[in-house]
Coordinates of C-alpha atoms in Angstrom, one line a residue:
X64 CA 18.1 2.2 32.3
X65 CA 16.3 5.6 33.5
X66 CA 20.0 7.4 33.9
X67 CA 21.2 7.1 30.6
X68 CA 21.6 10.3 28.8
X69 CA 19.4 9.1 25.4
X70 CA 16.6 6.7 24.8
X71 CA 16.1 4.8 21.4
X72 CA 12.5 2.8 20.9
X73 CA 11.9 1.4 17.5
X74 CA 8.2 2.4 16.3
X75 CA 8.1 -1.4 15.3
X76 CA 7.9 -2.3 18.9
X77 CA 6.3 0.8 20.2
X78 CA 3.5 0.2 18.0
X79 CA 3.4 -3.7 18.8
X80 CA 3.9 -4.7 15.0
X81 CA 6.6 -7.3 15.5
X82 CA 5.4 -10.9 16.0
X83 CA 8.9 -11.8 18.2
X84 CA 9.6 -11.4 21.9
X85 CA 11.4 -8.2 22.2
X86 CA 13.9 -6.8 24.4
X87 CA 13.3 -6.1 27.8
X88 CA 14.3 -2.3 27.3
X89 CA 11.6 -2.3 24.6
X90 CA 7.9 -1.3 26.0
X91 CA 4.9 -1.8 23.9
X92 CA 2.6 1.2 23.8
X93 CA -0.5 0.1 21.2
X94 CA -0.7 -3.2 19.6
X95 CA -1.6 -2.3 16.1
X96 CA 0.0 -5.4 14.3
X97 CA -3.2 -7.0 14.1
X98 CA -5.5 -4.4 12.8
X99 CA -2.6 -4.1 10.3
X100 CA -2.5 -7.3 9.3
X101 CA -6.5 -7.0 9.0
X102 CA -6.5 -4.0 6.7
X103 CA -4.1 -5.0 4.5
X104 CA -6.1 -8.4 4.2
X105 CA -9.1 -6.8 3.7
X106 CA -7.6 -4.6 0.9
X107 CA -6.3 -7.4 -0.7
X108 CA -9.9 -9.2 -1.0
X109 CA -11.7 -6.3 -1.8
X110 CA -9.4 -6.3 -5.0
X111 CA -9.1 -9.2 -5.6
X112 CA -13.2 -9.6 -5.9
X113 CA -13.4 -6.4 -7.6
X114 CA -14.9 -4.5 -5.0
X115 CA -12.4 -2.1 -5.1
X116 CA -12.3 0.7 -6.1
X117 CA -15.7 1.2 -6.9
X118 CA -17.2 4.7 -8.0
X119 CA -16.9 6.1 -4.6
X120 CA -13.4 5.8 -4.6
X121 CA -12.3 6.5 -8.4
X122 CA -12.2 9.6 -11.3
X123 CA -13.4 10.0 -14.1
X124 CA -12.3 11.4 -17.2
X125 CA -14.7 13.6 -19.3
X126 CA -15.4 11.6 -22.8
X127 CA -14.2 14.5 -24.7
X128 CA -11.1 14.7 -23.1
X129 CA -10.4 11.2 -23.5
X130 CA -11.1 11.6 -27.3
X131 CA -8.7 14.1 -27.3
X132 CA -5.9 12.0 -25.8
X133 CA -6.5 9.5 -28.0
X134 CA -6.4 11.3 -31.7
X135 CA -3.1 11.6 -33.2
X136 CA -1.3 15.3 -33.1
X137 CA -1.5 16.4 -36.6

């Protein structure tokens, strides 16, 4: 309760990312869990249909350099 000398909250619950009824000592502060579950779904699709990466989000390697990676030393 409020006069105990320490508090513990586990970000899990804090952040609202735990599909259970939790503790009554626990207090929810954001309810993330959702949009978590919805960018990892989204991430896995995008993948998945080859959306991603695209250019925007790779490198590339310079042709020569890649040439030289891929002769044998001498």
């Amino acid at each position: 309760g409020p006069s105990c000398d320490g508090q513990v909250l586990v970000a899990h619950d804090l952040l609202g990312l735990q599909e259970r009824i939790i503790g009554r000592f626990a207090k929810v502060y954001a309810n993330i869990g959702d949009d978590v579950l919805e960018a990892f779904a989204s991430f896995a699709t995008e993948v998945r249909e080859g959306s991603f990466p695209d250019d925007e989000h790779s490198y590339r390697m310079a042709k020569d350099v890649l040439d030289q990676l891929r002769t044998p030393p001498s």
